PDB file of C-alpha atoms in Angstrom:
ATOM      1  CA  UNK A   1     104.041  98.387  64.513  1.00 81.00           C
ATOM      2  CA  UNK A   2     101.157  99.007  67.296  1.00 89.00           C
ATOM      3  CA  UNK A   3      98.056 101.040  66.971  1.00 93.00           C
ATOM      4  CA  UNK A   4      96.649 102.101  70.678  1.00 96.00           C
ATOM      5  CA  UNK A   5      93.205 103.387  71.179  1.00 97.00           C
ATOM      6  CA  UNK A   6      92.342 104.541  74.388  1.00 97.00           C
ATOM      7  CA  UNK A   7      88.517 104.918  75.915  1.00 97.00           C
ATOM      8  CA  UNK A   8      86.772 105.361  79.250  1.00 98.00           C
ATOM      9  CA  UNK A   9      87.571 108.988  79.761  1.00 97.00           C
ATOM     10  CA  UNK A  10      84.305 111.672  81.044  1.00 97.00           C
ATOM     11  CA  UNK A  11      83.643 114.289  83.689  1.00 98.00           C
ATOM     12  CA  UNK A  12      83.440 113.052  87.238  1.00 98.00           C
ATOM     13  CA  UNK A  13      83.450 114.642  90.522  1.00 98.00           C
ATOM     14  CA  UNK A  14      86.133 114.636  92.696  1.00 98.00           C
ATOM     15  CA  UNK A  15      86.105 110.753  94.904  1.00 98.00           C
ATOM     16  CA  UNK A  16      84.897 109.220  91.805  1.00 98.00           C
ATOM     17  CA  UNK A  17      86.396 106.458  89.623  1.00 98.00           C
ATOM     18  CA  UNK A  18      86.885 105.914  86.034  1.00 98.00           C
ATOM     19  CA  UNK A  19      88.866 103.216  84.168  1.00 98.00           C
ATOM     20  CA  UNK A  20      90.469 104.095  81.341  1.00 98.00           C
ATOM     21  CA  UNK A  21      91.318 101.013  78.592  1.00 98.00           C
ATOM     22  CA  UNK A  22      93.857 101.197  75.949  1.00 97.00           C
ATOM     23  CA  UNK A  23      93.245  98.497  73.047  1.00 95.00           C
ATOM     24  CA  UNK A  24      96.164  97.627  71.131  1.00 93.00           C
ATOM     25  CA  UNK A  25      96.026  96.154  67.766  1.00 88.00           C
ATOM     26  CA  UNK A  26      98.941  94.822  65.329  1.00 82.00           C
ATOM     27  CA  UNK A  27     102.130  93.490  66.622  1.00 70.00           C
ATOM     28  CA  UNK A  28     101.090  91.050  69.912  1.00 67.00           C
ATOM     29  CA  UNK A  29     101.276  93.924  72.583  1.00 59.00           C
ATOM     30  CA  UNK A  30     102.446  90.890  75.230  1.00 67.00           C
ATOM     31  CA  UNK A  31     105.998  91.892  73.690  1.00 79.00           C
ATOM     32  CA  UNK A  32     105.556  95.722  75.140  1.00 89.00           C
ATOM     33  CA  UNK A  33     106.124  97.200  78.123  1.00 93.00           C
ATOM     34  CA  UNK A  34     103.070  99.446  78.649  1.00 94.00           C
ATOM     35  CA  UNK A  35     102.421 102.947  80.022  1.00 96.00           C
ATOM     36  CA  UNK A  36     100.099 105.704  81.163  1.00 98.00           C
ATOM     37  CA  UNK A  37     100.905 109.050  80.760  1.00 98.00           C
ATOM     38  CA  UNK A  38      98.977 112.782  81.829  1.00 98.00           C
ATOM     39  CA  UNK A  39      99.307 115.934  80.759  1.00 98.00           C
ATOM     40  CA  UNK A  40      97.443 118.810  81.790  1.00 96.00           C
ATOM     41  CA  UNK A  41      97.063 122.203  79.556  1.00 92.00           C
ATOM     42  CA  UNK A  42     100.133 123.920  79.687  1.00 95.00           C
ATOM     43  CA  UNK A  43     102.154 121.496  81.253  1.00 96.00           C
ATOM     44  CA  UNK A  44     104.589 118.674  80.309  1.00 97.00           C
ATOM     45  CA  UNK A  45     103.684 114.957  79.713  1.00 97.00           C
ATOM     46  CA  UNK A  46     103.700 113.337  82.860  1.00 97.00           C
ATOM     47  CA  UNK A  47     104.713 109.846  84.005  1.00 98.00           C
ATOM     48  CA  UNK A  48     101.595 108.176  85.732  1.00 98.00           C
ATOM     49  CA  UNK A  49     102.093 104.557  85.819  1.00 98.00           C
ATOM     50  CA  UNK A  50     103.507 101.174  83.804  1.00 96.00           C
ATOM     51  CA  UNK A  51     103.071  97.690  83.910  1.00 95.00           C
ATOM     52  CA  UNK A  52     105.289  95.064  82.658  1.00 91.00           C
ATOM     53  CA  UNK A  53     105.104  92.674  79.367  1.00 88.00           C
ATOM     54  CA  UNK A  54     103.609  89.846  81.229  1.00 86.00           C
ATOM     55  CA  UNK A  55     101.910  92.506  84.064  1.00 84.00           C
ATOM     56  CA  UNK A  56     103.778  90.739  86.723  1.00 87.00           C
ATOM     57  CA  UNK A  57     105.055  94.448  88.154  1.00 93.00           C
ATOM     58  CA  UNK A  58     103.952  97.867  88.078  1.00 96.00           C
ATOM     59  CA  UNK A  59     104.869 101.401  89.033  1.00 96.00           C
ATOM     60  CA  UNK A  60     103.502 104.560  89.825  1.00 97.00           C
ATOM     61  CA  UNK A  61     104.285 107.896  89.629  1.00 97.00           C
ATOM     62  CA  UNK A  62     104.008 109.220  93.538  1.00 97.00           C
ATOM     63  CA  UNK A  63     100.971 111.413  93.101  1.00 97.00           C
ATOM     64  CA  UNK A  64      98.671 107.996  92.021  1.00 98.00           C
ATOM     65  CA  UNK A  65     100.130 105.493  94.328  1.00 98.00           C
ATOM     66  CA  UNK A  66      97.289 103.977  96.109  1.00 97.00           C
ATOM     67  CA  UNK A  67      95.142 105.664  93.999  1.00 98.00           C
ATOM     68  CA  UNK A  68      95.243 104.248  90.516  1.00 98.00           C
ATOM     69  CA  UNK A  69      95.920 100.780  89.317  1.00 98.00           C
ATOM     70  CA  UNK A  70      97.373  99.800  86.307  1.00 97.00           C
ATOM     71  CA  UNK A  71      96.371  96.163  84.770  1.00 96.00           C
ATOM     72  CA  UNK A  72      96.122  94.383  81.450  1.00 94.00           C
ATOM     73  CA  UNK A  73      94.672  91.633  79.675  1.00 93.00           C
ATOM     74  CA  UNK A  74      97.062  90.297  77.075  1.00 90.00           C
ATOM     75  CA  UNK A  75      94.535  87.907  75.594  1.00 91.00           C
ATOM     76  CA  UNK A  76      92.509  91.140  74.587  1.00 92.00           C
ATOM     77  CA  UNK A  77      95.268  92.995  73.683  1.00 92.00           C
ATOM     78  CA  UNK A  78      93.824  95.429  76.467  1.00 94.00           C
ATOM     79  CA  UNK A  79      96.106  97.698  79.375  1.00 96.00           C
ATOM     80  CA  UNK A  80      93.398  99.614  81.694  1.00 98.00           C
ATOM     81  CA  UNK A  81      93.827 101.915  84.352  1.00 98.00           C
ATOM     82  CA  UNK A  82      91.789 101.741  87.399  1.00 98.00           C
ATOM     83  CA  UNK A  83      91.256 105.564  88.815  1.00 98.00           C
ATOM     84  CA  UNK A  84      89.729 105.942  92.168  1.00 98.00           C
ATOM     85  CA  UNK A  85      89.392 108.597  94.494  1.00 98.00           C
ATOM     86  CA  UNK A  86      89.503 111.068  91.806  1.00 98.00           C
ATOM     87  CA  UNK A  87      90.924 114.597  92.405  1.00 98.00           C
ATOM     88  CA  UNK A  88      90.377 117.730  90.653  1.00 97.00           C
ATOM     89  CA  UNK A  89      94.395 118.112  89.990  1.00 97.00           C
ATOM     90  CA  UNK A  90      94.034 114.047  87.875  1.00 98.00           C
ATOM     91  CA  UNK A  91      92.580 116.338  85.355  1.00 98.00           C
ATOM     92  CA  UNK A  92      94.538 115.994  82.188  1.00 98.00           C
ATOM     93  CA  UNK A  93      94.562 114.132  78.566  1.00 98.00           C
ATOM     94  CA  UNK A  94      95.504 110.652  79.660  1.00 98.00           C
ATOM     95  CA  UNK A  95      97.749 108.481  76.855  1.00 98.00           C
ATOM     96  CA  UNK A  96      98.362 105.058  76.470  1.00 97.00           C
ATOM     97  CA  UNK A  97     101.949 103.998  75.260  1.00 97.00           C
ATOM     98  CA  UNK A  98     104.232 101.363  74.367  1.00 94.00           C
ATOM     99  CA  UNK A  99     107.578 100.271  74.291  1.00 93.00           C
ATOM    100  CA  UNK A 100     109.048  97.684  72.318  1.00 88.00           C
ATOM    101  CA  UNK A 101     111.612  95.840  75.459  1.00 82.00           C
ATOM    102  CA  UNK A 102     113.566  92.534  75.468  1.00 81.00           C
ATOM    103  CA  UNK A 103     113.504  93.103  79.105  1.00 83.00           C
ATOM    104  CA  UNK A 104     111.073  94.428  81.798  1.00 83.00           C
ATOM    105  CA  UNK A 105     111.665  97.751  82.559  1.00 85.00           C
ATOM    106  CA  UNK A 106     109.868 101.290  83.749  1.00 87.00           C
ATOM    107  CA  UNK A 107     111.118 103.809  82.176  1.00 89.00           C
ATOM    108  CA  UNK A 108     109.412 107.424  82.864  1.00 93.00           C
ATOM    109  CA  UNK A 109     110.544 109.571  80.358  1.00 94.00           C
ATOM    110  CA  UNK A 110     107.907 109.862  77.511  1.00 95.00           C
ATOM    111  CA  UNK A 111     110.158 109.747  74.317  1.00 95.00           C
ATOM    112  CA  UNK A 112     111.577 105.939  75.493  1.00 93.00           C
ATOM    113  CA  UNK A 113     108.131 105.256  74.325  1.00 94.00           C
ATOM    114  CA  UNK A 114     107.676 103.862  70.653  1.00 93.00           C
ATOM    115  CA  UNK A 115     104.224 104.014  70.209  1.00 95.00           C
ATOM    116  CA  UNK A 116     101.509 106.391  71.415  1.00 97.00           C
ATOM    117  CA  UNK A 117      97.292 106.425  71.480  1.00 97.00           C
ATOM    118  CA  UNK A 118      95.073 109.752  70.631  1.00 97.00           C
ATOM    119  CA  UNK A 119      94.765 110.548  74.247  1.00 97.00           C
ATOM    120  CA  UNK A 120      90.926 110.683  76.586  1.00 98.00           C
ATOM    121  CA  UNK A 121      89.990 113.393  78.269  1.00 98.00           C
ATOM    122  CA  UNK A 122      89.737 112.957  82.493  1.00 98.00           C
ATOM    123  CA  UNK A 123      87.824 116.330  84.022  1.00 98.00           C
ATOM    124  CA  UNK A 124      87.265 115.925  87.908  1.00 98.00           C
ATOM    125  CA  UNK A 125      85.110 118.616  89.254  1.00 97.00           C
ATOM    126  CA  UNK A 126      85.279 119.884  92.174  1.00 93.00           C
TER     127      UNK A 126
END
């Protein structure tokens, strides 16, 4: 069992940066694969990037590549996401997930996920 808490969300125009951290407490998170995921009102939960158990690879979903960068800190029990060049379509309740994997892998379909944060709100005005 993992609980994930998620901060760093606000309002910021669009070319700004936030970074978004996702503090994971109970079983050692070094054992998870870990994920970001978006979704918007009225739309599905969307892929937005992952980062392997010992954060040695990553992937993004094609709208944040080059824009975002997923890291973590398993020391602190800590996966961030680095969001620059804001735009006003990044606007969405951002998650933090895990899944439990004997291997590395990226999977991008939400329910692969075991475990899942309370979500921060991004805004990006325009």
């Amino acid at each position: 069992q993992v609980q994930l808490v998620e901060s760093g969300g606000g309002l910021v125009q669009a070319g700004g940066s936030l970074r978004l951290s996702c503090a994971a407490s109970g079983r050692t998170s070094s054992t998870y694969v870990m994920g970001w995921f978006r979704q918007a009102p009225g739309k599905e939960r969307e892929f937005v990037a992952a980062i392997t158990r010992s954060g040695g690879k990553t992937a993004y979903a094609d709208s944040v590549k080059g824009r975002f960068t997923i890291s973590r800190d398993n020391a602190k029990n800590t996966v961030y996401l680095q969001m620059n060049s804001l735009k006003p379509e990044d606007t969405a309740l951002y998650y933090c997930a895990a899944l439990l994997a004997v291997i590395d892998y990226f999977p991008r379909s939400p329910s692969t996920y075991n475990y899942w944060g309370q979500g921060t709100q991004v805004t990006v005005s325009s």
